[in-house]
mmCIF file of C-alpha atoms and ligand atoms in Angstrom:
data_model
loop_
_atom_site.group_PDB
_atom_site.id
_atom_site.type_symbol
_atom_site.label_atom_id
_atom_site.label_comp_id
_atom_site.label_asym_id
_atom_site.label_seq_id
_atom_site.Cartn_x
_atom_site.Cartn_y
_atom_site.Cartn_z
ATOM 1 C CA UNK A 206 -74.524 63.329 238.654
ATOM 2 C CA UNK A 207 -73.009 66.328 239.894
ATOM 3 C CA UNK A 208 -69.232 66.334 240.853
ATOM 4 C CA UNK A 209 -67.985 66.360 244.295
ATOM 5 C CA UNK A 210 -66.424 68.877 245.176
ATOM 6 C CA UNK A 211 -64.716 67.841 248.795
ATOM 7 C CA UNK A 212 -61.086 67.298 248.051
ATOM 8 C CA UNK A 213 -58.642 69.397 246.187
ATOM 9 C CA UNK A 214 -55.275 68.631 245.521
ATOM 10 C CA UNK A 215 -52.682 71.350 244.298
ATOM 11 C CA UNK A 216 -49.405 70.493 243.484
ATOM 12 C CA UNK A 217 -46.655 72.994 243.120
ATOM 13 C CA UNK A 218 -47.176 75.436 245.809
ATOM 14 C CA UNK A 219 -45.012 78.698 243.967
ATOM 15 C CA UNK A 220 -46.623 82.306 243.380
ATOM 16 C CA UNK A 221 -49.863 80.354 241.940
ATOM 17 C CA UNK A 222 -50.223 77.169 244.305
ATOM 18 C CA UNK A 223 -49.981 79.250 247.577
ATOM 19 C CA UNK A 224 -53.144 81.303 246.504
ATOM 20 C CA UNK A 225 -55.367 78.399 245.232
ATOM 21 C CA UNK A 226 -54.522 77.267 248.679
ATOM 22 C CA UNK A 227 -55.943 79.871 250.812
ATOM 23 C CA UNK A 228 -58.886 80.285 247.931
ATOM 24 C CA UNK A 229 -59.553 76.124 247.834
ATOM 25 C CA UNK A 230 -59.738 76.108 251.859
ATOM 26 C CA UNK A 231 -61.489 79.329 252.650
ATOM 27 C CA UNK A 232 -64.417 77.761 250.174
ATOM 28 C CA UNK A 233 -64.182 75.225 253.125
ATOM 29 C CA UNK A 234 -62.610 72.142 250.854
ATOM 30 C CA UNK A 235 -60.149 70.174 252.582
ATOM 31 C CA UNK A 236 -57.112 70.821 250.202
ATOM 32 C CA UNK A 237 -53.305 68.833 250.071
ATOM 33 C CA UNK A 238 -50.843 70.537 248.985
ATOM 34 C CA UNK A 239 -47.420 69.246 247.324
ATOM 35 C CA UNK A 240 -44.477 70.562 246.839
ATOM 36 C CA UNK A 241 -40.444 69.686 247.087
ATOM 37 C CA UNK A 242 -39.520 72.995 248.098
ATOM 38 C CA UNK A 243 -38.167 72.452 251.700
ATOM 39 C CA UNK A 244 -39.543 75.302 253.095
ATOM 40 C CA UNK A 245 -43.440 74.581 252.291
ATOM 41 C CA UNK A 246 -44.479 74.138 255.942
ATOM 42 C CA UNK A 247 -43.357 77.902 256.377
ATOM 43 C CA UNK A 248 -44.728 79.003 252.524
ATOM 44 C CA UNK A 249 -47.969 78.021 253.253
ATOM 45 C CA UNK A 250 -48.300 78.938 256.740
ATOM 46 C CA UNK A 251 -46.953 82.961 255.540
ATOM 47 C CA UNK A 252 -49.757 82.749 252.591
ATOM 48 C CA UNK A 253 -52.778 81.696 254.671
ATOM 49 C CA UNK A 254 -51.632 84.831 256.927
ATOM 50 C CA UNK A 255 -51.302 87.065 254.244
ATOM 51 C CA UNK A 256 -54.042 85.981 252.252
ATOM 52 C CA UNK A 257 -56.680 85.185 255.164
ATOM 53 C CA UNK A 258 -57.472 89.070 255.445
ATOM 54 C CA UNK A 259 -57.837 89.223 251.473
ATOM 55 C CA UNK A 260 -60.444 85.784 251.997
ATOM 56 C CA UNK A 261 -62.218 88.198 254.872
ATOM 57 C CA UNK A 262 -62.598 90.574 253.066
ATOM 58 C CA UNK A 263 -64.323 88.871 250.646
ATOM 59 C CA UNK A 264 -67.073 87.616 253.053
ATOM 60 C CA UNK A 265 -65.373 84.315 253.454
ATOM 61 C CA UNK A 266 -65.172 82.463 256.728
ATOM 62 C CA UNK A 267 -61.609 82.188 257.407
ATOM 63 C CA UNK A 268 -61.745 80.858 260.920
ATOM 64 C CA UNK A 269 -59.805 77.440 261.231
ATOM 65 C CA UNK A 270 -58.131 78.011 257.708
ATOM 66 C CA UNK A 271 -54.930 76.259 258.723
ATOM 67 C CA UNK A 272 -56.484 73.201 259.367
ATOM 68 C CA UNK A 273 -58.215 72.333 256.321
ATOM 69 C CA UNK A 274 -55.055 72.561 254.254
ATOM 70 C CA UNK A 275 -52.603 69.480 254.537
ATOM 71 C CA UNK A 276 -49.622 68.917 253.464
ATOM 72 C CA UNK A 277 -48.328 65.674 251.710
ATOM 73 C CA UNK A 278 -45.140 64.257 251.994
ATOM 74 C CA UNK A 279 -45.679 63.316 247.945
ATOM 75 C CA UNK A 280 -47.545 63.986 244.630
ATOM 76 C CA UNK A 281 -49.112 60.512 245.351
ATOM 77 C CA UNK A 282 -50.032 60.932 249.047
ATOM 78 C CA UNK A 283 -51.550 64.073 248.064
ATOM 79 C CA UNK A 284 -54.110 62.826 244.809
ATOM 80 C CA UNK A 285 -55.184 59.463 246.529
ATOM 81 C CA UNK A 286 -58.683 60.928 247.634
ATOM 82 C CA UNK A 287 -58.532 63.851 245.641
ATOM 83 C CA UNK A 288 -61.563 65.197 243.590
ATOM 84 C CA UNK A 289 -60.231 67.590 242.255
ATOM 85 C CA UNK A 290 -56.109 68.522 241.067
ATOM 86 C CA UNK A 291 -55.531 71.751 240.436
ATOM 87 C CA UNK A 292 -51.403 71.757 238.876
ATOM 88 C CA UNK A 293 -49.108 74.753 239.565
ATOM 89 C CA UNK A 294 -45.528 73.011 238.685
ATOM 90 C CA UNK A 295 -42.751 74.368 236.270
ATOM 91 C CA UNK A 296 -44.148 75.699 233.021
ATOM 92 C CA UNK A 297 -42.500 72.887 231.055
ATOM 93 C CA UNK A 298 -44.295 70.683 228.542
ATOM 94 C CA UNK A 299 -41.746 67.603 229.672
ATOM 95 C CA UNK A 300 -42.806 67.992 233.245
ATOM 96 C CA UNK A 301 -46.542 68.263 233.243
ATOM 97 C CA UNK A 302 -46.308 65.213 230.526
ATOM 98 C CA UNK A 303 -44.842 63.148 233.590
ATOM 99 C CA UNK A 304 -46.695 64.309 236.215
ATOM 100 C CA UNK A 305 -50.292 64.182 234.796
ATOM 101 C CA UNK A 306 -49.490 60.584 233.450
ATOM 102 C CA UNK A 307 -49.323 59.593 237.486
ATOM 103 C CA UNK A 308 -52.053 61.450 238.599
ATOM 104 C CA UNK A 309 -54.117 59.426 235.822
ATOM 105 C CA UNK A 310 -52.292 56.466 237.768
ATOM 106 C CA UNK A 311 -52.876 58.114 240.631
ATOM 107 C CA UNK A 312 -55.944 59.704 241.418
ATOM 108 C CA UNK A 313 -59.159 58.171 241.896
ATOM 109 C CA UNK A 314 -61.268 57.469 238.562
ATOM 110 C CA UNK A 315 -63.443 60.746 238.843
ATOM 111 C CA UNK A 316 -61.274 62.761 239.720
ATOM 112 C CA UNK A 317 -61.056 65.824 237.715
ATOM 113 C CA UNK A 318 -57.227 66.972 236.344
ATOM 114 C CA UNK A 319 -56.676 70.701 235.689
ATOM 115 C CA UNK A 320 -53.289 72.996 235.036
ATOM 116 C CA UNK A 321 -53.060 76.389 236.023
ATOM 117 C CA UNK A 322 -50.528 76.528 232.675
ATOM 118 C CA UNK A 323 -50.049 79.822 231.355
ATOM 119 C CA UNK A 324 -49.535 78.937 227.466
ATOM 120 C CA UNK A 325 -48.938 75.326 227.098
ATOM 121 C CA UNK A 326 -52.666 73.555 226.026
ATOM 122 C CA UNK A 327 -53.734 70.730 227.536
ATOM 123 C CA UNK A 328 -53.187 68.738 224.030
ATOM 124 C CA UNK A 329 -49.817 69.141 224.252
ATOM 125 C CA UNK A 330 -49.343 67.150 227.066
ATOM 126 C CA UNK A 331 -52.211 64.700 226.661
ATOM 127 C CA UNK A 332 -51.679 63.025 223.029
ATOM 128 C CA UNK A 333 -50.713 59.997 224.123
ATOM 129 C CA UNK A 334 -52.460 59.731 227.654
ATOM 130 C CA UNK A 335 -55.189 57.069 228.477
ATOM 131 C CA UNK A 336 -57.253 59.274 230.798
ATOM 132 C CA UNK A 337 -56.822 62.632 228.898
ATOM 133 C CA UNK A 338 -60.846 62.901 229.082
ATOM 134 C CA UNK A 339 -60.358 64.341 232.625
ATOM 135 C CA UNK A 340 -57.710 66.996 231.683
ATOM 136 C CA UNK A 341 -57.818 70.280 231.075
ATOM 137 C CA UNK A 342 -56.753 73.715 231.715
ATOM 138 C CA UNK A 343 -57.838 76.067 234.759
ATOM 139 C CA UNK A 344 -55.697 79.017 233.723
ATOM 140 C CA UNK A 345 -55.857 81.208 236.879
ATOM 141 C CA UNK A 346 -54.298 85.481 236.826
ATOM 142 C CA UNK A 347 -52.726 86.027 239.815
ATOM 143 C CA UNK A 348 -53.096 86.086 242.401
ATOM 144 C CA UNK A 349 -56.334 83.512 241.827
ATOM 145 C CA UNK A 350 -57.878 84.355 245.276
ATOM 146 C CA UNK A 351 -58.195 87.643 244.060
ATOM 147 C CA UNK A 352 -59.047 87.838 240.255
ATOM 148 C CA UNK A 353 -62.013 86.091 239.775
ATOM 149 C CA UNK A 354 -61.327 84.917 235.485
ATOM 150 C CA UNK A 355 -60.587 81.185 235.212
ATOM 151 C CA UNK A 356 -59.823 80.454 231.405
ATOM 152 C CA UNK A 357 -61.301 76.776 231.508
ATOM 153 C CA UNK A 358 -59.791 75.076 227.902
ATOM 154 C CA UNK A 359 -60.439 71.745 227.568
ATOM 155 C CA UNK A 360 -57.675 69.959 224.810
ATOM 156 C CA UNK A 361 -58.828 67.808 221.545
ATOM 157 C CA UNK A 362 -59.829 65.291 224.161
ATOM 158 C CA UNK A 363 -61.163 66.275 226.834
ATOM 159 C CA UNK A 364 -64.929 65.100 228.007
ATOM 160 C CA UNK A 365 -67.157 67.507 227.868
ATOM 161 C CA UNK A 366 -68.256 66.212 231.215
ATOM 162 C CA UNK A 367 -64.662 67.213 232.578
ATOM 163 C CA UNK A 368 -65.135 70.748 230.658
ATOM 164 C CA UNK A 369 -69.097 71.537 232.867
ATOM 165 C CA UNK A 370 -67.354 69.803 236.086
ATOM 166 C CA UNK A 371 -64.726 72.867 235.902
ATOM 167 C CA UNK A 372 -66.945 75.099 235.271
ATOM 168 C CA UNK A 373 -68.778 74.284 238.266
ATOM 169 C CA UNK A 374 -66.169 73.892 240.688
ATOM 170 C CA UNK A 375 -64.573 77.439 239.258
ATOM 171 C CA UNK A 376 -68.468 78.768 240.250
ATOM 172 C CA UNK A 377 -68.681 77.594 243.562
ATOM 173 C CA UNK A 378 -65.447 78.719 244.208
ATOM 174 C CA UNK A 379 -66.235 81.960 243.696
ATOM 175 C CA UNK A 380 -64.566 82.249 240.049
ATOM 176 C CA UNK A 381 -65.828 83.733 236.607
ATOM 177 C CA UNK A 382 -64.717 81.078 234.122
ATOM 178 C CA UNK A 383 -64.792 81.222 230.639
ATOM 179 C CA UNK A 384 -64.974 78.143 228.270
ATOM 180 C CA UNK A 385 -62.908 78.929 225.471
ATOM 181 C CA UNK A 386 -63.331 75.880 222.820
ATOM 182 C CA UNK A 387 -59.930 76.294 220.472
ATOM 183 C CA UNK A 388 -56.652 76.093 221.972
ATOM 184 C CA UNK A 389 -54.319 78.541 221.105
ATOM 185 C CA UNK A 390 -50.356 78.990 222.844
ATOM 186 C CA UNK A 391 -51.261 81.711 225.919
ATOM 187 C CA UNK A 392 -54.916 81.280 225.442
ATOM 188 C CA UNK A 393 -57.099 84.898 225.290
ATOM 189 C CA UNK A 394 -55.857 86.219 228.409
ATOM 190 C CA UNK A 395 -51.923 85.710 227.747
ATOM 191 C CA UNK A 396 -52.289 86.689 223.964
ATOM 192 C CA UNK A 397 -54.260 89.979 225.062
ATOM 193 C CA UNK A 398 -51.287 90.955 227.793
ATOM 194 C CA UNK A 399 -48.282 89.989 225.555
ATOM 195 C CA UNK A 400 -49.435 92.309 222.739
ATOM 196 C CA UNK A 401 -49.881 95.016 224.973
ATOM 197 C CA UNK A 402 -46.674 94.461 227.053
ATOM 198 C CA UNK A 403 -45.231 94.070 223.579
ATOM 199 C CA UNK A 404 -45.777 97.657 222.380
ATOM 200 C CA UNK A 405 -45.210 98.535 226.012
ATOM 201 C CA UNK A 406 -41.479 97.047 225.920
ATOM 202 C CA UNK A 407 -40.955 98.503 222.470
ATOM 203 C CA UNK A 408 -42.145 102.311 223.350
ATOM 204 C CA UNK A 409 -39.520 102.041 226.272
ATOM 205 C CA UNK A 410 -36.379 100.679 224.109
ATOM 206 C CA UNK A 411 -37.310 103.302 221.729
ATOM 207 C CA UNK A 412 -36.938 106.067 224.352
ATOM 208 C CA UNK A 413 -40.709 107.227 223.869
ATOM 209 C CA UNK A 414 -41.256 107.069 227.425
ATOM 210 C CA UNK A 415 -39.469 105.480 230.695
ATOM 211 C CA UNK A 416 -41.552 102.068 232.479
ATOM 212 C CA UNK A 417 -43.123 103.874 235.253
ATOM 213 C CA UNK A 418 -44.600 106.245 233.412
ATOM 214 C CA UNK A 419 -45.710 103.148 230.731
ATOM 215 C CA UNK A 420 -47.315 102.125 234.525
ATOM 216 C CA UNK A 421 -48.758 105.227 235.007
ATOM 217 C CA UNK A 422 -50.161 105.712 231.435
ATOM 218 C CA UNK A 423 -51.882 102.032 231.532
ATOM 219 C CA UNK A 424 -53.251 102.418 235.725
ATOM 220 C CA UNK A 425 -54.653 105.341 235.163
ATOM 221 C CA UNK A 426 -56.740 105.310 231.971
ATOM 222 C CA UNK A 427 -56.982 101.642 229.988
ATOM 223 C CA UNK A 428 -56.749 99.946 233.459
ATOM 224 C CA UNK A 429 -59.645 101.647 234.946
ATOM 225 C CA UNK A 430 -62.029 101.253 231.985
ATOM 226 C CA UNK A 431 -60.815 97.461 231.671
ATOM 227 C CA UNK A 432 -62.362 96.581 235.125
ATOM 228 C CA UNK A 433 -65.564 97.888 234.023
ATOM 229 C CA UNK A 434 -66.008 97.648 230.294
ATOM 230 C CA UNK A 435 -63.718 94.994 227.857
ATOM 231 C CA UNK A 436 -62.380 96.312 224.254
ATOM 232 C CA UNK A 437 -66.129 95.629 222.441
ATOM 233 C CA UNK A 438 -68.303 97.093 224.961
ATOM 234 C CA UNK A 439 -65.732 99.795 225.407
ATOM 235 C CA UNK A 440 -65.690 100.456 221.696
ATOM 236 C CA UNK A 441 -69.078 100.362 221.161
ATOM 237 C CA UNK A 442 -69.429 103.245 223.744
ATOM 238 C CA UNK A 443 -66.888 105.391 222.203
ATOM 239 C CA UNK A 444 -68.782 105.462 218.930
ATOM 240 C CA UNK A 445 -71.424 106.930 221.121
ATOM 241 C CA UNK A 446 -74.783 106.687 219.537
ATOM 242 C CA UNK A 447 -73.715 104.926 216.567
ATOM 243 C CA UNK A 448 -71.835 102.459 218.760
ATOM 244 C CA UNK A 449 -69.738 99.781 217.502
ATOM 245 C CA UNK A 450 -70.439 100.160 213.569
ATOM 246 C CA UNK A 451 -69.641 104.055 214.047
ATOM 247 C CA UNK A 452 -66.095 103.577 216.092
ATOM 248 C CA UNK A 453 -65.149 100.880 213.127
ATOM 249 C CA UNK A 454 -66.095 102.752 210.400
ATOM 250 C CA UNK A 455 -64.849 106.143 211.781
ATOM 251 C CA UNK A 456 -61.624 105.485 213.784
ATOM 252 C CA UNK A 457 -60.913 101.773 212.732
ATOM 253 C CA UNK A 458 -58.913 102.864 209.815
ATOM 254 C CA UNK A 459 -56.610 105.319 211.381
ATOM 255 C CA UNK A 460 -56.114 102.835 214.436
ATOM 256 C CA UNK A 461 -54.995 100.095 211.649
ATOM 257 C CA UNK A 462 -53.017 102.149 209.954
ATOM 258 C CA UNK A 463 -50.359 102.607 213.227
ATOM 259 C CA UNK A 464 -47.993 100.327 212.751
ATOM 260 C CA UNK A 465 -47.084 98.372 215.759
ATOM 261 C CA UNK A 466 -43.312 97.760 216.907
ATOM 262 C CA UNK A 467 -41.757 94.871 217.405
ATOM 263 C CA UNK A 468 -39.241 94.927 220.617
ATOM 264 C CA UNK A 469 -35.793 94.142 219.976
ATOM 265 C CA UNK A 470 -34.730 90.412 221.155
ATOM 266 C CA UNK A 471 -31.442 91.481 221.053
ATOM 267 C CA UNK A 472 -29.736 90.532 224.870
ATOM 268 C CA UNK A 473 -28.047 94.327 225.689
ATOM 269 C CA UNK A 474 -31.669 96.030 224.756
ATOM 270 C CA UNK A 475 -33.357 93.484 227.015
ATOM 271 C CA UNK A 476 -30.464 94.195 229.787
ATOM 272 C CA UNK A 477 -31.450 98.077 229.548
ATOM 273 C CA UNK A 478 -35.218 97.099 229.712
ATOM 274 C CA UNK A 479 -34.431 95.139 233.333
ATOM 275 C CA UNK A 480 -32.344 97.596 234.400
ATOM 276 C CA UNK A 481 -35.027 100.756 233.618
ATOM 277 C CA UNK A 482 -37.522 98.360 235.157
ATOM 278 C CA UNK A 483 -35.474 97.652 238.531
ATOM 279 C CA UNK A 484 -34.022 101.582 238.589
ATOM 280 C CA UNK A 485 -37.945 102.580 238.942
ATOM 281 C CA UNK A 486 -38.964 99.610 241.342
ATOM 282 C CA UNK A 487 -36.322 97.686 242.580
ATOM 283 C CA UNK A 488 -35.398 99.675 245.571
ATOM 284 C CA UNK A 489 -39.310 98.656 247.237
ATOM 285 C CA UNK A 490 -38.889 95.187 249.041
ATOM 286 C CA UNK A 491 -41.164 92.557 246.642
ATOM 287 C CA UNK A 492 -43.482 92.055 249.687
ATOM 288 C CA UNK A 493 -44.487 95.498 250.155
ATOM 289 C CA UNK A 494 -45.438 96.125 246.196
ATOM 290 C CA UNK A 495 -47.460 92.534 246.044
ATOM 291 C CA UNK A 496 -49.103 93.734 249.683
ATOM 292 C CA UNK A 497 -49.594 97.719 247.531
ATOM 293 C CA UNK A 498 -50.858 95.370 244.437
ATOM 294 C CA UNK A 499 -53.457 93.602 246.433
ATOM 295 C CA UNK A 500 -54.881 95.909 248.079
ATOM 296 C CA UNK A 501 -56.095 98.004 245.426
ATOM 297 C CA UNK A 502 -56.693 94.974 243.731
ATOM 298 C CA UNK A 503 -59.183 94.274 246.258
ATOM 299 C CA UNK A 504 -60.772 98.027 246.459
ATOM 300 C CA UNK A 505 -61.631 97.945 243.054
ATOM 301 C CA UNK A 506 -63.273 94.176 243.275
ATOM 302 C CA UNK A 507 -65.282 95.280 246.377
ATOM 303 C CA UNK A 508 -66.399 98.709 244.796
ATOM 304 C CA UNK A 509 -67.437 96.645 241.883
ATOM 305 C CA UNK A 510 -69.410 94.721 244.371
ATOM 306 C CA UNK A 511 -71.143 97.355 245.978
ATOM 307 C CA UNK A 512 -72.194 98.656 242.737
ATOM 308 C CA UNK A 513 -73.425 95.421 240.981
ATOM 309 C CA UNK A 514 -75.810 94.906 244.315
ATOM 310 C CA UNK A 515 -76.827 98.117 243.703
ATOM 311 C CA UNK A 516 -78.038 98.097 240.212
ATOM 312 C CA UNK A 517 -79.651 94.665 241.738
ATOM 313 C CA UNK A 518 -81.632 96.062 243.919
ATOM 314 C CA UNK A 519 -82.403 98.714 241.601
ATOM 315 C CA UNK A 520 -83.434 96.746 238.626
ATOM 316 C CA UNK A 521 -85.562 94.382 241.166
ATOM 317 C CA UNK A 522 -87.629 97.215 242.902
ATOM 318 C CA UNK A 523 -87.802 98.888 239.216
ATOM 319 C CA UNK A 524 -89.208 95.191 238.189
ATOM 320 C CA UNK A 525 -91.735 94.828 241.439
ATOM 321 C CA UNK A 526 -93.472 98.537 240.655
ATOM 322 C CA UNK A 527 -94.097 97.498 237.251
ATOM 323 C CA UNK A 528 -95.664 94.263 238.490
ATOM 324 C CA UNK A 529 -97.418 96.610 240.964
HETATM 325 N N1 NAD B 644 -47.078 83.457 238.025
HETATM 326 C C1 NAD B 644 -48.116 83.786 237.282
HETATM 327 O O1 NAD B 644 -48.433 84.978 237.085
HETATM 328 C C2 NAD B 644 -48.998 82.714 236.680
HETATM 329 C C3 NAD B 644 -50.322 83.050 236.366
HETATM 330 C C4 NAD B 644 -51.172 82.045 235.878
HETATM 331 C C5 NAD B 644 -50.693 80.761 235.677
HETATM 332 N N2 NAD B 644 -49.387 80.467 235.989
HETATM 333 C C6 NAD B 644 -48.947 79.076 235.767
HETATM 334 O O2 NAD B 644 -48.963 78.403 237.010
HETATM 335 C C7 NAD B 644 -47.917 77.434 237.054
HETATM 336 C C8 NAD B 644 -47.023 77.729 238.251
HETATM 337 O O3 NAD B 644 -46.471 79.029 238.097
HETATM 338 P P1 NAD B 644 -45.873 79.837 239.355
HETATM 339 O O4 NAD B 644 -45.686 81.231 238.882
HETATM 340 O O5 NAD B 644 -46.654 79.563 240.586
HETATM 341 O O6 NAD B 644 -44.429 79.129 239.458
HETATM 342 P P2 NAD B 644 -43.455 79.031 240.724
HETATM 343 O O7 NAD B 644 -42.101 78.838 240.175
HETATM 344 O O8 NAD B 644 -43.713 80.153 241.674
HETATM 345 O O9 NAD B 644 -43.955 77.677 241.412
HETATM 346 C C9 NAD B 644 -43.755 76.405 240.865
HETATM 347 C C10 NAD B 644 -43.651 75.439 242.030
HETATM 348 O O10 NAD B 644 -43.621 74.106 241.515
HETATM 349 C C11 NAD B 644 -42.826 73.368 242.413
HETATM 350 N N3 NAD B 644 -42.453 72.077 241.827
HETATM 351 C C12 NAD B 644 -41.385 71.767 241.066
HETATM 352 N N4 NAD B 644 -41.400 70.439 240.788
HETATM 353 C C13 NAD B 644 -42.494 69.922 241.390
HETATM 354 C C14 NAD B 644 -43.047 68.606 241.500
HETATM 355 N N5 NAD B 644 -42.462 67.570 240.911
HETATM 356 N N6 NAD B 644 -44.198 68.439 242.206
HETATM 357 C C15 NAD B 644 -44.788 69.476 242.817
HETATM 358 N N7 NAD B 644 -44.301 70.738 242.758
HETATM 359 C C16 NAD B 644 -43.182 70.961 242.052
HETATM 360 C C17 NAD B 644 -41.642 74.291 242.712
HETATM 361 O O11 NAD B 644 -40.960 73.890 243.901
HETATM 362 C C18 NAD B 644 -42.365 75.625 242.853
HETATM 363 O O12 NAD B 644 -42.705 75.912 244.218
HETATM 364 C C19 NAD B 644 -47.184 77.519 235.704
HETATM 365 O O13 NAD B 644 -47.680 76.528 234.841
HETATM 366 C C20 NAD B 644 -47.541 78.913 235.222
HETATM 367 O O14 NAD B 644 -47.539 79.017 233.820
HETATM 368 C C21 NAD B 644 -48.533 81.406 236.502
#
């Protein structure tokens, strides 16, 4: 049987929650939210504004948005007819150990458990739970409404039942997930970031070069060829004909043989980090860089659009006058 899809709870309604929102109920699922935060009435009502005309843009209806997303006065209030939980709360192993103990409680029998968690895998906050077949991890980047990966990593116990469920609710959300089937602290997409922003804070304490122009350097060469081609297929096109084998065998050595840095943990060269950092952006309000952010974010996803239906309709008339 295939699992409904109707009902989505998120709880925690931060950076990640808010967006999940306006993503969950612009797929037209009725979605309850929970949160403590005492301004959530006003959080959520500012993100379905903001991120309607993202939704739009994406060929989503977005008419009546408001109304299909609730909010609960509760975690419980909000899981009773849930199908679906999506978890945004504090990144803390003691808190998502309490919280997805009650929504096993809590929710009804089928209803599939997921955390948004960065880093912490769903095993580590599962060994002990009756119920841990149902949980697993939906690691979102954000925003979610806009980035379409969904690292789906189910923990030693998971069902693999829960694991095709998230895949399928990910899909008809409009999501690319990826089962990954070991857990690992940060997952691929976390592990891939922090050893870039690794080297990245290390070239800046040593003086090589100042954040924004880190920013610059990343935006306008590795970021571009990222959103079309990942490390493999990118490497195996830079050994031209020869492809992969030739890059490895040619390059692979003198790439090994830099030897990475390792940033210094020490407080006062963090301090100068921040304060580079915040001397090249701070002076922006937040809003207007996340509005800057999203809207390129969203040119390159629909140009990437375009062109995929493109080489569709290509490779299907190419296909018909063969036929022919
Ligand atoms: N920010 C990111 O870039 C990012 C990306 C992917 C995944 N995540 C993950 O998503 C989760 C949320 O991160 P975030 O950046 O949105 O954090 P955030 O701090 O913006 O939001 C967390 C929210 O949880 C709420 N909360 C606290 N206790 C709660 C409770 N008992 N019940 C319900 N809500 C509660 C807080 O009020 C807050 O609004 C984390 O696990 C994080 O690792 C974050």
């Amino acid at each position: 049987m295939t699992h409904p899809f109707r009902t989505v709870a998120v709880i925690g309604a931060g950076t990640i929650g808010l967006s999940w929102t306006a993503l969950f109920a612009a797929h037209g699922l009725t979605v309850r939210v929970s949160d403590p935060r005492p301004d959530l009435p006003e959080a959520v009502a500012e993100a379905l504004a903001a991120f309607g005309p993202h939704l739009a843009t994406q060929g989503l209806d977005t008419e009546g948005l408001a109304d299909r997303v609730h909010l609960a006065a509760d975690v419980t209030e909000a899981v009773r007819d849930a199908d679906i939980v999506q978890e945004n709360g504090p990144e803390r192993i003691e808190f998502k150990k309490e919280l997805f103990a009650q929504l096993v409680r809590e929710t009804p029998g089928h209803a599939l458990l997921l955390s948004s968690s960065s880093a912490i895998p769903a095993t580590a906050f599962t060994t002990h739970l009756e119920g841990a077949d149902r949980v697993l991890i939906g690691h979102p980047f954000n925003p979610p409404h806009l980035l379409p990966l969904v690292e789906v990593v189910p923990g030693e116990r998971t069902g693999e039942e829960a694991v095709q469920a998230a895949v399928d609710f990910y899909t008809a959300v409009g999501r690319t997930p990826v089962v990954e089937r070991r857990e690992m602290p940060g997952f691929v997409g976390n592990r891939l970031q922090s050893a870039l922003n690794r080297e990245a804070v290390h070239l800046v304490q040593q003086g090589v070069v100042t954040p924004e122009d880190l920013d610059t350097v990343v935006t306008h060469s590795l970021g571009i060829r990222w959103a079309t081609v990942g490390p493999f297929l990118g490497g195996h096109l830079g050994g031209g004909p020869g492809g992969y084998r030739h890059i490895t065998e040619h390059i692979g050595k003198s790439m090994q043989q830099m030897t990475l840095g390792e940033p210094s943990q020490d407080p006062e060269d963090q301090e100068r980090v921040i304060q580079a950092v915040e001397k090249a952006y701070a002076s922006t309000p937040y809003t207007d860089l996340a509005e800057a952010r999203d809207r390129r974010q969203l040119a390159v996803l629909s140009a990437l659009e375009d062109i995929r239906q493109n080489e569709n309709q290509h490779q299907h008339k190419n296909r018909n006058e063969k036929e022919n």
